[in-house]
XYZ file of C-alpha atoms in Angstrom:
584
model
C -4.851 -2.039 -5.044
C -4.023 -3.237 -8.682
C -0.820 -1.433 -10.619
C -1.125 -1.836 -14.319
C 1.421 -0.893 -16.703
C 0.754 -0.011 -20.540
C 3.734 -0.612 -22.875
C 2.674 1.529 -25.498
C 4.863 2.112 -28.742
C 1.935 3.721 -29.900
C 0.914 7.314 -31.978
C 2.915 9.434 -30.279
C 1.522 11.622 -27.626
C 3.575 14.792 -28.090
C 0.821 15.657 -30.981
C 2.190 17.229 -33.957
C 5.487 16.337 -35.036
C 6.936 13.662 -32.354
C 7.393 11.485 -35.111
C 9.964 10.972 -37.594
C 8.742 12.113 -41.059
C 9.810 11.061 -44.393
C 10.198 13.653 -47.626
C 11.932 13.102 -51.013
C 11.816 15.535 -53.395
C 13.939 15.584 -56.492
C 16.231 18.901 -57.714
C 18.029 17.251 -60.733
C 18.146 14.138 -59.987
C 19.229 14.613 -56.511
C 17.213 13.787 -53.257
C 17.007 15.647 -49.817
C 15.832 14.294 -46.187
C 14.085 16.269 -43.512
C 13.649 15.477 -39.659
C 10.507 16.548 -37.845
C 10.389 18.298 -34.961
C 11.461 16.745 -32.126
C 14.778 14.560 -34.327
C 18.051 16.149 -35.759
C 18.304 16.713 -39.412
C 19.617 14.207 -40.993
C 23.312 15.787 -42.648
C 22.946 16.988 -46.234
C 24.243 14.706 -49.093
C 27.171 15.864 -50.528
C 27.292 16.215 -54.255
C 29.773 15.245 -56.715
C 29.700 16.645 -59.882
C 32.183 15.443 -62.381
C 32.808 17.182 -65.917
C 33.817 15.163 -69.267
C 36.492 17.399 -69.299
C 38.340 15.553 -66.436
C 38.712 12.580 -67.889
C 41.714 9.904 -66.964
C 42.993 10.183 -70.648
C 43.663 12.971 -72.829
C 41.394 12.472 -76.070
C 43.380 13.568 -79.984
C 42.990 16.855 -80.405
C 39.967 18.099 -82.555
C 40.595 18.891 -86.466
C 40.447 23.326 -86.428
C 37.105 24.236 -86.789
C 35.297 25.547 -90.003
C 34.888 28.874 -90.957
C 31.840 30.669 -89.243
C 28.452 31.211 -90.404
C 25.475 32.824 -89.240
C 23.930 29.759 -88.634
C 26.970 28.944 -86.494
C 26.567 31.934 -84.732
C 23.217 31.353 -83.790
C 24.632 27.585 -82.133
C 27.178 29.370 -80.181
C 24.865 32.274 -78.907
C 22.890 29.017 -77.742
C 25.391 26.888 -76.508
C 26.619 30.152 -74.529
C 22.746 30.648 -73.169
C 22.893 27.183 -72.357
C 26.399 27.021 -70.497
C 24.680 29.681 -68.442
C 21.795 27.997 -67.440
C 23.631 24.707 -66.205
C 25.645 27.050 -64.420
C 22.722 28.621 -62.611
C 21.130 25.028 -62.157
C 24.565 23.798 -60.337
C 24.360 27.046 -58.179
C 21.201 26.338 -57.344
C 21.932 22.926 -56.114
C 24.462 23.256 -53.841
C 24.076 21.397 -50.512
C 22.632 24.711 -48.598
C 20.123 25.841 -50.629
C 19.051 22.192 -51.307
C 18.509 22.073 -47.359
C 16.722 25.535 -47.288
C 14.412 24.265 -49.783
C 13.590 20.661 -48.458
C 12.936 22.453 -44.920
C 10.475 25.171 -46.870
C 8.711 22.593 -48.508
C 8.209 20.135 -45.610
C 7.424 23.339 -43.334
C 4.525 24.316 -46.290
C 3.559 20.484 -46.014
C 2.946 20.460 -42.555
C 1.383 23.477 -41.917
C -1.498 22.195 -45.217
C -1.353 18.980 -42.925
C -1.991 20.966 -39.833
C -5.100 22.694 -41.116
C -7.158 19.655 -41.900
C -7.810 19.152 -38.601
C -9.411 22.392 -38.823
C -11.260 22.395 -42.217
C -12.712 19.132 -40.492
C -13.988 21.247 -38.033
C -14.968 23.723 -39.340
C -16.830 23.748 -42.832
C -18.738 20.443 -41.388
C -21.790 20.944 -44.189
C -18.777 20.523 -47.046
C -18.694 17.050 -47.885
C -15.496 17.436 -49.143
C -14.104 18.520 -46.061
C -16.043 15.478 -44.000
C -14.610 13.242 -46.322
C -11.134 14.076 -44.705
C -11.585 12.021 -41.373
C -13.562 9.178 -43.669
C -11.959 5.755 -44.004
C -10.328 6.868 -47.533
C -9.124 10.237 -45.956
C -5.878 11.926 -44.991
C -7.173 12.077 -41.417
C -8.590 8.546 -40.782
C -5.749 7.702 -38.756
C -6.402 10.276 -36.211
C -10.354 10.427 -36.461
C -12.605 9.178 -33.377
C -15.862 7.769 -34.334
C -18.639 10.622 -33.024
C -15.730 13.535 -32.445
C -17.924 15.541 -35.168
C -20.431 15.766 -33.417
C -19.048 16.391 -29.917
C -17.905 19.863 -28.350
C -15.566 19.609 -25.438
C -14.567 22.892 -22.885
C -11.091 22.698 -21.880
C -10.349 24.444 -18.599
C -7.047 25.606 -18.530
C -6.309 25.515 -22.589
C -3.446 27.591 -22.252
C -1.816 25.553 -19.500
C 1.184 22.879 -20.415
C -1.311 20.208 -20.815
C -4.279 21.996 -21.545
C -2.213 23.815 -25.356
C -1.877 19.918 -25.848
C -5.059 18.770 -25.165
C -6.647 21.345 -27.433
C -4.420 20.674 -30.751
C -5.055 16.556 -30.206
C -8.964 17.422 -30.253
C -8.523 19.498 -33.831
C -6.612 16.829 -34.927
C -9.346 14.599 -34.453
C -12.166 16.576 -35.368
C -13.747 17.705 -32.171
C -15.451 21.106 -31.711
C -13.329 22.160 -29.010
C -14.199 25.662 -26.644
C -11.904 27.120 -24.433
C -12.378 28.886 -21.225
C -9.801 31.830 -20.572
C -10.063 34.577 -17.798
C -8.946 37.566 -20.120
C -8.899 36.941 -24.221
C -6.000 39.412 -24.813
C -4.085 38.862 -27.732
C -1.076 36.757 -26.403
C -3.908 34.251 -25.317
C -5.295 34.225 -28.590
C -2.242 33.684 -30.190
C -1.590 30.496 -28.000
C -4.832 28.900 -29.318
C -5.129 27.691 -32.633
C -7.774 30.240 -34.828
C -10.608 27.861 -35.003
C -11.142 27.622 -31.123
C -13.997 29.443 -29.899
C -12.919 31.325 -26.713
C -15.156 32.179 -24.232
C -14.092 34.736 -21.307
C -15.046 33.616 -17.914
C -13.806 32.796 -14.303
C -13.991 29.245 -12.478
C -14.309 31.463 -9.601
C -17.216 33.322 -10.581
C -20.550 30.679 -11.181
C -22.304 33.625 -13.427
C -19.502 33.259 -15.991
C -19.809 29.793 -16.330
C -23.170 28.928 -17.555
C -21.940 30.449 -21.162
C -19.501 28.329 -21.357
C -21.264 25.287 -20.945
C -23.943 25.642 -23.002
C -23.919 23.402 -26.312
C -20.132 21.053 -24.670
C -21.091 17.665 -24.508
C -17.707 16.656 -21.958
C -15.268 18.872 -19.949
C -11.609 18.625 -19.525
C -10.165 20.317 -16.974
C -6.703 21.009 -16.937
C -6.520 24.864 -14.544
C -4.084 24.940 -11.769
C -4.035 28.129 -9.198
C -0.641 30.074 -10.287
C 0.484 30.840 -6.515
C -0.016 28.284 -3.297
C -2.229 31.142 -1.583
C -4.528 29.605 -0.067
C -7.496 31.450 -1.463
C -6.263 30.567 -4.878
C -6.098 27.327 -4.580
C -9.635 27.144 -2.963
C -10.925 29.028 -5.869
C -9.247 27.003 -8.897
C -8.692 23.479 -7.418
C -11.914 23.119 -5.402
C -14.103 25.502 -5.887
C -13.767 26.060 -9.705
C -14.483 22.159 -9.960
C -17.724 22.410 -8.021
C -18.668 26.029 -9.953
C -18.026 24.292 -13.389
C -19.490 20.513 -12.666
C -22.776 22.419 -11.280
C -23.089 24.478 -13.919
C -22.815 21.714 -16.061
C -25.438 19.495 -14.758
C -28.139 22.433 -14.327
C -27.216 22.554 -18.399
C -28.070 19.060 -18.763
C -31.280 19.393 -16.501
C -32.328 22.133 -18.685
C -31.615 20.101 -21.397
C -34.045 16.957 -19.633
C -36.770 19.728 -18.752
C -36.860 20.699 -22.871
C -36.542 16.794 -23.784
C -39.167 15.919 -21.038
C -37.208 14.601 -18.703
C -35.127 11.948 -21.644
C -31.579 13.354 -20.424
C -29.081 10.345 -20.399
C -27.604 12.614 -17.489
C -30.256 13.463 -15.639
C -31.280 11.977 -11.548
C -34.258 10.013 -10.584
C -35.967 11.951 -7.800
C -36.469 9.272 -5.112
C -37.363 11.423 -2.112
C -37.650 15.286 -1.719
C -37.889 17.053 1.413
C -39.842 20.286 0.938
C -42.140 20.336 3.329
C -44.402 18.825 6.372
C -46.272 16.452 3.978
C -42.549 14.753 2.522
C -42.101 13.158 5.786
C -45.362 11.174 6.255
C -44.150 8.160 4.256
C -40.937 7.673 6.348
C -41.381 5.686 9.613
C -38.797 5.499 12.443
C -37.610 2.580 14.470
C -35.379 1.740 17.082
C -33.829 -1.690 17.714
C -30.511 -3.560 18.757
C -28.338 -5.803 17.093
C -28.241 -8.434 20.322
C -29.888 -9.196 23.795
C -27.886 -10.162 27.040
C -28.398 -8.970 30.744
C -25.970 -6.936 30.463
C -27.307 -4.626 27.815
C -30.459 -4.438 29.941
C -29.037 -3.515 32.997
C -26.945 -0.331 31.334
C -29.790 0.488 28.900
C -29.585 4.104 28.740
C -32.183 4.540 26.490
C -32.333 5.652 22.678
C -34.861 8.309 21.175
C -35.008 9.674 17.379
C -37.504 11.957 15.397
C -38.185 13.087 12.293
C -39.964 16.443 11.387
C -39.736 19.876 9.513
C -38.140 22.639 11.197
C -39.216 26.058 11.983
C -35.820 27.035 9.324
C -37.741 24.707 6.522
C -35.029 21.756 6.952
C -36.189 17.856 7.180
C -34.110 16.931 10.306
C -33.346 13.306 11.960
C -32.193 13.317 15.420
C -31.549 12.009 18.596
C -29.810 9.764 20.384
C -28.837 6.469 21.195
C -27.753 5.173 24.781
C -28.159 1.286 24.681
C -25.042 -0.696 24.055
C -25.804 -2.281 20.792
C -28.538 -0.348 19.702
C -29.317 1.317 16.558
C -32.335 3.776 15.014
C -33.267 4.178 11.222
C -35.555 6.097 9.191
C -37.110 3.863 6.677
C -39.765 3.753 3.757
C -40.623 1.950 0.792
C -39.333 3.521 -2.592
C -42.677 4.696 -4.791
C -40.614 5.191 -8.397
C -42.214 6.405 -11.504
C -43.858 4.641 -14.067
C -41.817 3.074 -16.255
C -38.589 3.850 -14.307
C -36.560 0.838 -12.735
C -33.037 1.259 -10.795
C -31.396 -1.155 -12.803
C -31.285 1.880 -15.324
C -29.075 3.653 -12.493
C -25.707 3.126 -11.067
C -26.248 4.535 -7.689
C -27.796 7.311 -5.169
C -26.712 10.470 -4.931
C -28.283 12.241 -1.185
C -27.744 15.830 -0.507
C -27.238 16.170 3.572
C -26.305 18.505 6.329
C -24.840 16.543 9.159
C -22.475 17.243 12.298
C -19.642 14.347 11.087
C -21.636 11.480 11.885
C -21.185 8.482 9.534
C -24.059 6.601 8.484
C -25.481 3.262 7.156
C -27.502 2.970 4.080
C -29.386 -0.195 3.895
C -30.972 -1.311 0.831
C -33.930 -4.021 0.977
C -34.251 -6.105 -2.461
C -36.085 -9.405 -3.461
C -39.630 -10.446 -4.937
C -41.593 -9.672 -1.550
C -40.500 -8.699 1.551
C -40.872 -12.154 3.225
C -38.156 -12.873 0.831
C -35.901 -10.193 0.743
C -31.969 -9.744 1.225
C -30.291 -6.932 3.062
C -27.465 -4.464 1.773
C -25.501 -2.191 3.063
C -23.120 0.961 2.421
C -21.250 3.525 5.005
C -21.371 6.660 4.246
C -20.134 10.128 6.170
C -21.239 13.675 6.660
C -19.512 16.993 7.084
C -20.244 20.167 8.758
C -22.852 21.628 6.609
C -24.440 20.442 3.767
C -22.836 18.059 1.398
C -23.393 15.371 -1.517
C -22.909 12.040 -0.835
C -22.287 9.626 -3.384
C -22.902 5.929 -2.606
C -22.773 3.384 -6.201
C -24.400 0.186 -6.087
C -21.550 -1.729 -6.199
C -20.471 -0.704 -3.158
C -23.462 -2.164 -1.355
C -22.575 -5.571 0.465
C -25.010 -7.929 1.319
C -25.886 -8.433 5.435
C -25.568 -12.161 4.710
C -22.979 -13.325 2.485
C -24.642 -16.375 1.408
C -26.827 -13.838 -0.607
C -26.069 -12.912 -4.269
C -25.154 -9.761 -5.237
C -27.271 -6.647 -5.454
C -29.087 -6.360 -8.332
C -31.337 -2.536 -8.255
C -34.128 -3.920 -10.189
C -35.295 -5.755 -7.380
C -34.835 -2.732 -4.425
C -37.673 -1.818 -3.031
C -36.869 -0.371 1.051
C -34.385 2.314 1.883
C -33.572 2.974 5.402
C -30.530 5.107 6.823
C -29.218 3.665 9.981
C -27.350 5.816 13.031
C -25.010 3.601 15.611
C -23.016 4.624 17.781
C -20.154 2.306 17.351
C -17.530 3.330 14.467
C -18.277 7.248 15.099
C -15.273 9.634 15.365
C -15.508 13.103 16.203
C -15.727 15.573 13.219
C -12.402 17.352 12.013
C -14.411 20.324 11.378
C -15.667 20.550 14.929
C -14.867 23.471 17.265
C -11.718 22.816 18.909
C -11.856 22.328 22.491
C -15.228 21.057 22.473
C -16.537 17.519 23.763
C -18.468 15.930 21.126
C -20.698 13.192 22.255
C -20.982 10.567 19.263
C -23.855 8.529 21.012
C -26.490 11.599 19.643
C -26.431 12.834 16.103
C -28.253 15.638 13.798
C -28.814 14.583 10.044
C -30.198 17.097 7.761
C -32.006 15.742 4.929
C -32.682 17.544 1.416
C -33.285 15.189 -1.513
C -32.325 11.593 -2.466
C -32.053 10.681 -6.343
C -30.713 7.928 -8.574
C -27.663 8.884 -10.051
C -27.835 7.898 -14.142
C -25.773 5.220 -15.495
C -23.802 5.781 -19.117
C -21.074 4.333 -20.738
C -18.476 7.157 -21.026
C -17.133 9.939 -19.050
C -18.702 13.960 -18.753
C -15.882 15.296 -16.866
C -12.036 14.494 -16.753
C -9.970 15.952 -14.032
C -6.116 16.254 -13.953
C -5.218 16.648 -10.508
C -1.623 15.423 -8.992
C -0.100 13.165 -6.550
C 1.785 15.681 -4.619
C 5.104 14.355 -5.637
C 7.434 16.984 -7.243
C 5.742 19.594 -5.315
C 7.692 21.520 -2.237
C 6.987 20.788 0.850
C 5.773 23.549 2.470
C 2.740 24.216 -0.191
C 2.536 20.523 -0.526
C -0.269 19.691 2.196
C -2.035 22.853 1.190
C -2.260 22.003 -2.316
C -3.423 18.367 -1.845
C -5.977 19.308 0.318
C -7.449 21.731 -2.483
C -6.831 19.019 -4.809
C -8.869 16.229 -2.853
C -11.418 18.633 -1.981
C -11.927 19.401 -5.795
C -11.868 15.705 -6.499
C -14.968 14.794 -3.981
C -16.614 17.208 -5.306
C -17.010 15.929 -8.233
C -17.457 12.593 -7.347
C -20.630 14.469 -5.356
C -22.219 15.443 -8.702
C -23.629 12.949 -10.308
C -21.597 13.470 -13.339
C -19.574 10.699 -14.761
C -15.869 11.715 -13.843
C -12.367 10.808 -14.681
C -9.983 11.944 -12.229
C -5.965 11.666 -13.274
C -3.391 11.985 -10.837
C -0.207 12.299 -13.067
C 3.242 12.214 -11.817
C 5.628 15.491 -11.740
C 5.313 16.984 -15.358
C 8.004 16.671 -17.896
C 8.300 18.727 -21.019
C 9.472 16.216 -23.512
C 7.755 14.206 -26.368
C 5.138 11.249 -25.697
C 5.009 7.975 -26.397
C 8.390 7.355 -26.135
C 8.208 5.250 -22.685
C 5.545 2.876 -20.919
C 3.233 4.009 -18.508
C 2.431 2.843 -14.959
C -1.429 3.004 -13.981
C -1.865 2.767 -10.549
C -4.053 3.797 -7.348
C -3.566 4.177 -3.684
C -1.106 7.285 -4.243
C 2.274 5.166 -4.340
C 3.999 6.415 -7.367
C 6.700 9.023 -7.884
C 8.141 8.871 -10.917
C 7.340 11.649 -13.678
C 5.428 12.177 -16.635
C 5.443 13.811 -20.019
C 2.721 16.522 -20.606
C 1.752 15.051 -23.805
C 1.186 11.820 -22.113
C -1.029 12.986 -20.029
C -3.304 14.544 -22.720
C -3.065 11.803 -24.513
C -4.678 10.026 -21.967
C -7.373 13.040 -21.301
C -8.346 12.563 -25.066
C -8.371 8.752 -24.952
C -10.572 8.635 -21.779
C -13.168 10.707 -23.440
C -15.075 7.996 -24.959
C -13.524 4.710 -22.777
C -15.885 3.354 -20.933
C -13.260 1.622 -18.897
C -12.430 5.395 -17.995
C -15.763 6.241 -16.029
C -16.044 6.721 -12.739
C -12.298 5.810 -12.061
C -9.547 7.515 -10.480
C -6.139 6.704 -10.419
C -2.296 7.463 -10.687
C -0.308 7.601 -13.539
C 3.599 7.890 -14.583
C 6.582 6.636 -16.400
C 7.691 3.241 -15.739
C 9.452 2.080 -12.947
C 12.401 -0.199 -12.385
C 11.404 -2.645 -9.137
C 13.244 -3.517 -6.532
C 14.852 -7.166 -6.488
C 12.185 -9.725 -5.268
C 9.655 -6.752 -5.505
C 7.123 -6.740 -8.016
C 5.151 -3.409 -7.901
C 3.203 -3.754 -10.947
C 1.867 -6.256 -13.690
C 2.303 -6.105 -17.183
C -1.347 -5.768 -18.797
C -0.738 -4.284 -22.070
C 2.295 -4.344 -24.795
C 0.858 -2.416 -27.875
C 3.281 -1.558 -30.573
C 0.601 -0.675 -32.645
C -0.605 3.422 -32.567
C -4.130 1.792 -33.827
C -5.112 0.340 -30.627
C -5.624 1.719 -27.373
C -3.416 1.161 -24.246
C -6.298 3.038 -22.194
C -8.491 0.261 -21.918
C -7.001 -2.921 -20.917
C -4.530 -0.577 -18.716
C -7.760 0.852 -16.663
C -9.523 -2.311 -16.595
C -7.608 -3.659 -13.959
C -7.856 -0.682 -11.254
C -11.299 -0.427 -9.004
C -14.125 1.551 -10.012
C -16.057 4.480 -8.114
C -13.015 5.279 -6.575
């Protein structure tokens, strides 16, 4: 596995106020500094004040003064006003009230600041208001390219990353909608005014499709509260399946309405609905060598393929010979106009006792020239979707190039008995003979390429957590996480270190996979990176691990340096992910 670090001096990630802000004012000639959030305030100035009338050197005295006239009066009724005045001036600019006044004025400042983000939002048919995230606006330096026209759910808003999360995507103009399970009024006063809530349970797949409808990407940032196990179940795992399903069967209604033009939606390859689905798939035994020996222990091998009494395409039987295999095979009949090349992978929906399985892929101009390629892939107990990318097809001879969809034209799904291990999910107790298998078949489609992400994740790395709810909330987490690998959606899935409440942007970070790191994170780092991931394409389809950096042992070199960006305009995201594996 590749470890990439990101030394990134850039915006920083603690949103509002992690930065060190600048205001001069002027009371009377003098001048007053302010800190923002986040730094100490600078000390007052002291100020000296000096009089004419404490001078080094006494001056002659004055020659007596004439005798008074109204006129005169009038000066010395003015002279008196005036005396007053400067006396009311110096009052008024004495160190403490100079420092109430700078901190009232830069707190009015910021809060005017803070509401751009949402007059951006907001009031989009003003073209005053769009001109605020234009090139010559205040809010150019924060605006993403498209963010107008995007909606985002956040799962989790009023979580430590997820009130982060949400006040990074006002600040650069998203439409941003927030799913809550009860919209009492301490929740709404956690959110900022222009966030539409909507009420609903990850829990509960009814509640869902409201929320959904109209968000373009999903960032999901809920955690269960308690390490029961049912709440973990129904948060980690099961809320991810509830909310990426719900999701796609918006984006399929979506395709049905555009006539089938959805970016997200599958390619139906194969359905299995009934008697008739099967008659293009043949079955076929064979072995992968011939000795004497083989034929003197041949115990035989037998598979079939039909449509059961319960409505369910099933492939069974069994295989006996040493070295032998069966496969169910056809040749791919694809619509008009559609090519795979369009796609980056399959996407099959099966019911299987634990088996694994071999995909084989058969590609080329004609089948006298064509190349093999091959993928593994595993079952459960029960039904389950099984994602298998192109890329991680190999070919059978490695002389041959790599696979390139536009040219597939055979599918065939293999069973052997070699590299089978009894199911986990089994009954305990039970002998499980892994020469015979059971595979339930309900659809195969094309899963839809794209260039960025539909659905971040923020899951952990278990480190931080106790150990006796550890194991149980890791194995919520990963079941969450293959879930939505299974959908068909393109995913993000960030595994951040133990969570630290402190600003962002203030240290590099370590990108990393194969679970190895254990060093913490700040929350606004993290959101930083859900926001930056939205439209990365590095980001898609990638999991991996992510923390503060490291110091390395001596001789030890745990991670490369990719990326050294002092400057908040570019993006550590990219080059940082570009290093780690996809589909992962």
């Amino acid at each position: 596995m590749t470890t990439a670090v990101a030394a990134a001096a850039a915006l920083p990630a603690g949103g509002f106020g992690c930065g060190k802000v600048k205001i001069s004012n002027d009371f009377n000639g003098f001048s007053s500094w302010s800190g923002a959030a986040n730094h100490h305030h600078q000390p007052c100035r002291r100020l000296m004040i000096s009089s004419s009338s404490r001078a080094s050197s006494s001056p002659p005295s004055p020659p007596p003064p004439p005798p008074p006239t109204d006129d005169d009066d009038d000066d010395e009724k003015e002279e008196v006003e005036g005396k007053v005045s400067v006396m009311k001036r110096l009052v008024d600019a004495n160190p403490v009230g100079l420092g109430r006044r700078s901190r009232q004025i830069f707190d009015e400042a910021w809060r005017k600041f803070s509401e751009l983000g949402q007059i951006s939002r907001t009031t989009r048919t003003n073209d005053e208001s769009i001109l605020l995230i234009q090139e010559s606006g205040p809010m150019c330096e924060f605006a993403i390219p498209g963010a107008q026209n995007t909606t985002v759910l956040v799962i989790g808003a009023t979580s430590r990353v997820g009130r982060i999360v949400v006040r990074k995507l006002m600040l650069r103009g998203y439409s941003v909608k927030a799913l809550v399970r009860n919209a009492d009024q301490q929740v709404v006063d956690m959110l900022p005014t222009s966030v539409k809530i909507v009420v609903g349970d990850v829990g509960d797949p009814a509640t869902l499709r409201d929320a959904v409808e109209g968000c373009n990407k999903i960032i999901y940032c809920a955690t269960a509260r308690s390490s029961i196990t049912v709440d973990l179940n129904r948060v980690d795992h099961q809320g991810v399946y509830n909310l990426s399903k719900a999701f796609q069967d918006y984006n399929n209604k979506l395709a049905q309405l555009r006539a089938g033009k959805s970016s997200k939606s599958k390619l139906l390859l194969a359905k299995f609905k009934s008697a008739d689905s099967l008659n293009e798939w043949e079955v076929r035994k064979g072995t992968y060598f011939q000795d004497t020996v083989a034929a003197k222990y041949d115990g035989g091998m037998d598979a079939k393929f039909e449509f059961s009494e319960s409505g369910d395409a099933v492939f069974s039987g069994y295989v006996f010979t040493r070295g032998g295999y069966v496969e169910l095979s056809t040749k791919l009949s694809l619509p008009l106009g559609s090519t795979l090349d369009r796609y980056e992978g399959l996407v099959l929906s099966v019911g299987g006792n634990g088996r694994s399985y071999v995909l084989i892929l058969e590609a080329g101009g004609d089948t006298t020239q064509s190349s093999l390629y091959f993928s593994r892939f595993s079952t459960k107990v029960g039904f389950c979707r099984v994602r298998v990318p192109f890329t991680s097809f190999r070919p059978v001879n490695p002389a041959d190039p790599p696979l390139d969809p536009f040219l597939v034209h055979t599918l065939t799904i293999r069973f052997e008995p070699r590299r089978q291990r009894a199911a986990a999910e089994g009954p305990v107790g039970t002998n499980q003979d892994l020469r015979s298998f059971k595979l339930k078949l309900e659809y195969i489609k094309a899963l839809p390429t794209g260039q960025e992400t539909d659905f971040i994740l923020v899951s952990c790395t278990g480190s931080g957590i106790e150990t006796s709810r550890r194991e149980q909330v890791l194995r919520a987490k990963k079941a969450g996480e293959d879930s939505l690998r299974r959908s068909g959606l393109g995913y993000t899935i960030i595994r951040p270190g133990p969570l630290m409440e402190e600003p962002g942007g203030q240290r590099a970070l370590v990108f990393d996979q194969g679970n190895r790191i254990s060093q913490g994170i700040s929350c606004a780092d993290v959101a930083d990176i859900c926001v930056k991931a939205l439209h990365d394409s590095t980001a898609r389809n990638k999991s991996f691990d992510v923390c503060y950096e490291y110091v390395a042992e001596p001789g030890k070199e745990l991670y490369e340096l990719v990326a050294h960006l002092p400057d908040k305009a570019n993006n550590y995201l990219t080059p940082a992910l570009s290093a780690l594996e996809k589909n992962t």
